[in-house]
XYZ file of C-alpha atoms in Angstrom:
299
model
C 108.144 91.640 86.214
C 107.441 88.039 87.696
C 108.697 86.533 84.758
C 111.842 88.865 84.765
C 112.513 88.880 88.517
C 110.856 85.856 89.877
C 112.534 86.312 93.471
C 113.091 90.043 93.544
C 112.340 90.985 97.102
C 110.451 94.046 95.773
C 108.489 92.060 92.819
C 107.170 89.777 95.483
C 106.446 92.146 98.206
C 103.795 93.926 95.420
C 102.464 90.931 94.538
C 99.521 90.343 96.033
C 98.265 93.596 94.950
C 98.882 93.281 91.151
C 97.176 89.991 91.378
C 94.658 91.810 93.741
C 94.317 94.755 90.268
C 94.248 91.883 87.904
C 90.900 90.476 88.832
C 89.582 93.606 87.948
C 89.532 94.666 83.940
C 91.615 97.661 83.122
C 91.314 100.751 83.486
C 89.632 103.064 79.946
C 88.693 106.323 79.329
C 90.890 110.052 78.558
C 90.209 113.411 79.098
C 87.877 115.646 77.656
C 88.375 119.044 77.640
C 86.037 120.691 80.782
C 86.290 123.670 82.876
C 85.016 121.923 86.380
C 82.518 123.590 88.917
C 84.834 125.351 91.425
C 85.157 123.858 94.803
C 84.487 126.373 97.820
C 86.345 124.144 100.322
C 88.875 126.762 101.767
C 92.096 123.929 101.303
C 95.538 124.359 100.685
C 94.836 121.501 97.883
C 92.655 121.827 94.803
C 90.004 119.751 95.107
C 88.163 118.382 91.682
C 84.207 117.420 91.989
C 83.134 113.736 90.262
C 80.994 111.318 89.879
C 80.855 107.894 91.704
C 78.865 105.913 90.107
C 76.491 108.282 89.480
C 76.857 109.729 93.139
C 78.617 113.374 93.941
C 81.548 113.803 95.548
C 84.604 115.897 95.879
C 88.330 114.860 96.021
C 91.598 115.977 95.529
C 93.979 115.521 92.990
C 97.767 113.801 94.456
C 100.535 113.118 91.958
C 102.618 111.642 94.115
C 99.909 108.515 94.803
C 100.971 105.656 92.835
C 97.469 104.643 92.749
C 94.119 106.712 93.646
C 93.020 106.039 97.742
C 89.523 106.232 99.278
C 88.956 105.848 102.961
C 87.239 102.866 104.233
C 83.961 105.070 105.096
C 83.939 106.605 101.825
C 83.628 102.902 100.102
C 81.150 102.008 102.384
C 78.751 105.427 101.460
C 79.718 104.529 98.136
C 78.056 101.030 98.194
C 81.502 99.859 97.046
C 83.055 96.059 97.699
C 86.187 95.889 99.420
C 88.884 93.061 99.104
C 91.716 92.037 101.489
C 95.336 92.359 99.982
C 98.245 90.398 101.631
C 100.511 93.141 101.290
C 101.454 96.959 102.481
C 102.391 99.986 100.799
C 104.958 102.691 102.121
C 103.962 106.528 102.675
C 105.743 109.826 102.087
C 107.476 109.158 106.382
C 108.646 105.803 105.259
C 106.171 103.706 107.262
C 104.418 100.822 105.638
C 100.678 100.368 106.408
C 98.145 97.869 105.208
C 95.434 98.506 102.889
C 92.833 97.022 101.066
C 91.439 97.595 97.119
C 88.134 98.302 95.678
C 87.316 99.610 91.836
C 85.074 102.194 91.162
C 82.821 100.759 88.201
C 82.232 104.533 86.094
C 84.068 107.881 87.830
C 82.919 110.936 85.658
C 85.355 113.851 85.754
C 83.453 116.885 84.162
C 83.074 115.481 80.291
C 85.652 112.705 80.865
C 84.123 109.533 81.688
C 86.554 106.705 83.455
C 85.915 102.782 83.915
C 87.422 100.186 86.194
C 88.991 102.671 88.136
C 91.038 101.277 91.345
C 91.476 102.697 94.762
C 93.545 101.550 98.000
C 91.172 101.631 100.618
C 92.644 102.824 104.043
C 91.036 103.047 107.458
C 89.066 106.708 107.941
C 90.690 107.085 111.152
C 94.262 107.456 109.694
C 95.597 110.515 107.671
C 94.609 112.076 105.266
C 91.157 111.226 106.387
C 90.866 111.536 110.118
C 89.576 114.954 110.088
C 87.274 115.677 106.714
C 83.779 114.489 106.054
C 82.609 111.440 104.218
C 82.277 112.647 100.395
C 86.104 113.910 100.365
C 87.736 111.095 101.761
C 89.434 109.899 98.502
C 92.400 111.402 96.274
C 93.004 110.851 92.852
C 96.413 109.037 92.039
C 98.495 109.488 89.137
C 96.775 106.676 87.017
C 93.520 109.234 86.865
C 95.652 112.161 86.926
C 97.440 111.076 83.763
C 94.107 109.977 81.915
C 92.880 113.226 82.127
C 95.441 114.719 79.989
C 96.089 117.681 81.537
C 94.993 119.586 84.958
C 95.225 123.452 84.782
C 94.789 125.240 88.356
C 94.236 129.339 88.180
C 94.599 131.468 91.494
C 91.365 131.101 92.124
C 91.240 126.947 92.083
C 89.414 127.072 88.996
C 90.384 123.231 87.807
C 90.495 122.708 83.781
C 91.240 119.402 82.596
C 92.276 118.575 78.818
C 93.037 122.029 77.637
C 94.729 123.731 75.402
C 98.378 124.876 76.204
C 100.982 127.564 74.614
C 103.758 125.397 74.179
C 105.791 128.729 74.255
C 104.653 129.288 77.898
C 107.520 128.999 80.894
C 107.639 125.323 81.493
C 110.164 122.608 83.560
C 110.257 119.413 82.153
C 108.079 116.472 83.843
C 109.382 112.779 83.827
C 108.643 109.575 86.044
C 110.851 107.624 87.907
C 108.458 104.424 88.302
C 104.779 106.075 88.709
C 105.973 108.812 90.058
C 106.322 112.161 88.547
C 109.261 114.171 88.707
C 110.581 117.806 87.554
C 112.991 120.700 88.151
C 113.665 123.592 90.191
C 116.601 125.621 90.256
C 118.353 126.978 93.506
C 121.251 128.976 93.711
C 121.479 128.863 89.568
C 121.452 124.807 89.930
C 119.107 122.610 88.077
C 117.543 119.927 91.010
C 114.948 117.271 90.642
C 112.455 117.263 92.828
C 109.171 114.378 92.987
C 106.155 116.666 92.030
C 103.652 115.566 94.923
C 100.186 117.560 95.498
C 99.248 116.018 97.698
C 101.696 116.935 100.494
C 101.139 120.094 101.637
C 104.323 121.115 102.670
C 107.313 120.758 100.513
C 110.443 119.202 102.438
C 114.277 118.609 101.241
C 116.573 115.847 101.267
C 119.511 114.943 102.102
C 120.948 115.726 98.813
C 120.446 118.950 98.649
C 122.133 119.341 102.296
C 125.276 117.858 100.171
C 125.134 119.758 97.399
C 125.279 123.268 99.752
C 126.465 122.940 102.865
C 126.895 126.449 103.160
C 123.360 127.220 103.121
C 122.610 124.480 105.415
C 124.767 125.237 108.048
C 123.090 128.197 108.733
C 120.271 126.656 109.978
C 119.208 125.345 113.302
C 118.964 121.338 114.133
C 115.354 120.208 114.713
C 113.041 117.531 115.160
C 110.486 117.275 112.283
C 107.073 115.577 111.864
C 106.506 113.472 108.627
C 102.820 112.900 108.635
C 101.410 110.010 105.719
C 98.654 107.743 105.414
C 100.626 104.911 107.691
C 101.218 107.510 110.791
C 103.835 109.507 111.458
C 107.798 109.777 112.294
C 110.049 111.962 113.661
C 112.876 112.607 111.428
C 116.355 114.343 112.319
C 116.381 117.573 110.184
C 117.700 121.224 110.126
C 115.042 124.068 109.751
C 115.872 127.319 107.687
C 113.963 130.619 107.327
C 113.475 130.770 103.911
C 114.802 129.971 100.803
C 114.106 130.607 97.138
C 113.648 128.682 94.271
C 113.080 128.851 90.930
C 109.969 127.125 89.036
C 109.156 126.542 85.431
C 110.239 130.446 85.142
C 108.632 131.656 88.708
C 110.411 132.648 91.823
C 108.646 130.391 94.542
C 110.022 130.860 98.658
C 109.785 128.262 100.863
C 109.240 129.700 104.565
C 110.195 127.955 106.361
C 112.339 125.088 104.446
C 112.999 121.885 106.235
C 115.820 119.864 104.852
C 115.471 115.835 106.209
C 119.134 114.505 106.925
C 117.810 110.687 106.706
C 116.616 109.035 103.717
C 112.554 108.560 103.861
C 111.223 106.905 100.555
C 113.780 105.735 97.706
C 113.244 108.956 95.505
C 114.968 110.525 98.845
C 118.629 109.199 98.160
C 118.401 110.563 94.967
C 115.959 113.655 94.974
C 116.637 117.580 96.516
C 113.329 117.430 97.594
C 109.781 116.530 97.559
C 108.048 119.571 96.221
C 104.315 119.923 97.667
C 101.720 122.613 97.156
C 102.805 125.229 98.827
C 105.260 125.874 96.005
C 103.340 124.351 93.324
C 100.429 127.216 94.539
C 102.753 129.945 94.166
C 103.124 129.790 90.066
C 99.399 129.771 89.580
C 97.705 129.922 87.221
C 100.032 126.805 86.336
C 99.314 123.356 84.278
C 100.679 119.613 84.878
C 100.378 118.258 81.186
C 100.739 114.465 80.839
C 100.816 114.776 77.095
C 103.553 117.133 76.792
C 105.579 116.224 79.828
C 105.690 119.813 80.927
C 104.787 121.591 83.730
C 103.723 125.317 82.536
C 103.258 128.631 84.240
C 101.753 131.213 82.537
């Protein structure tokens, strides 16, 4: 991209961090089919037990992470080296924080076994790490997520990697926009894309889809909502429904309540309906996010 763009204001601005990921060698390793020890952490998100360098510990899986993101105390338990990066990254609210890098020699995912693995490293005291314990302060990004394969959830959390799929099973296609994974929902009898993102808990819609039905949006009340990321948080004008339905790879999924954002957030925003999160991604369950076949199945 340097060569290509030498003065693109976005090519420079991420920079430092590619140069930061070059001194390390790449990443190697794919999934192995495993059917991982269940986590009993009560949380809205699935979270996937590994190996750090031969030390246990227990993170959760977000697609919508460009790149996988430890907490500063987590690297330090992990005996891990840090490095400064003159650059900043922006979160699901917009707001562009800091951060530094570290790499993660051998991470073992059940029978899959990952080298060179990088990490942004962000301050424990900010979200999503202010309130867990050391041990899950980390979430794997999409450059894990995709070596794995494939990542099956059931209802009960039960985490597969690498499995077998019916290819005849209810599915909505998957594709990326840049690293970041996106797929469709239908509303009304309308085909939307949305930016698949597990690790945000609450799915939220854009100003798009206030466009595309007005109808349905003026019926809702005018609000003041919270986006929370790793950078902090802002207060974005919005307009709160009671619930609305949608349609997933086959599955009726409601959204109670549904919070459509009048102001653009990330760049996926000006062009997205929404970002979905988990709480519609949990309703199709047992469902699978397959890298291989570019499908997201419910069955």
């Amino acid at each position: 991209m340097l060569k290509l763009k030498p003065i693109a204001a976005d090519v420079l601005e991420e920079r430092p961090l590619i140069l930061g990921l070059a001194a390390n060698p790449d990443q190697s390793g794919k999934g192995k089919h495993s059917i991982l020890a269940k986590s009993n952490i009560e949380d809205v998100n699935p979270h996937i037990p590994v190996l750090v360098n031969h030390k246990s510990a227990l993170w959760f899986m977000d697609t919508g992470a460009n790149i996988s993101v430890m907490s500063d105390a987590e690297a330090t338990a992990l005996g891990l080296v840090v490095h400064a990066v003159d650059t900043k990254t922006s979160d699901i609210s917009g707001t562009m924080t800091a951060f530094k890098i570290t790499e993660v020699d051998e991470l073992t995912i059940g029978r899959t076994h990952l080298k060179h693995v990088s990490f942004m490293v962000l301050p424990h005291t900010q979200p999503p790490f202010d309130d867990i314990p050391t041990e899950q302060q980390a979430l794997l990004g999409i450059q894990v997520l995709w070596a794995l394969r494939s990542i099956r959830i059931d209802q009960a959390q039960q985490v597969e990697i690498a499995g077998t799929q019916d290819s005849d099973a209810p599915s909505s296609p998957i594709a990326f926009y840049q690293s970041q994974p996106v797929t469709q929902m239908s509303f009304e009898g309308k085909e939307l894309i949305f930016t698949l993102d597990t690790g945000a808990t609450h799915t939220t819609l854009n100003p798009p889809f206030a466009k595309a039905f007005p109808e349905t949006v003026a019926l809702g009340e005018k609000k003041e909502h919270i986006l929370i990321g790793v950078g902090g948080s802002t207060t974005q004008h919005s307009i709160a429904l009671e619930r609305l339905r949608f349609m997933l790879a086959g599955k009726t999924t409601v959204l109670s309540p549904a919070t459509v954002l009048l102001q653009k957030t990330t760049g996926p925003s000006e062009w997205t309906a929404g970002n979905l999160g988990y709480d519609l991604i949990r309703q199709t369950a047992p469902y699978t996010i397959d890298f291989q076949r570019m499908r997201f199945f419910t069955q």
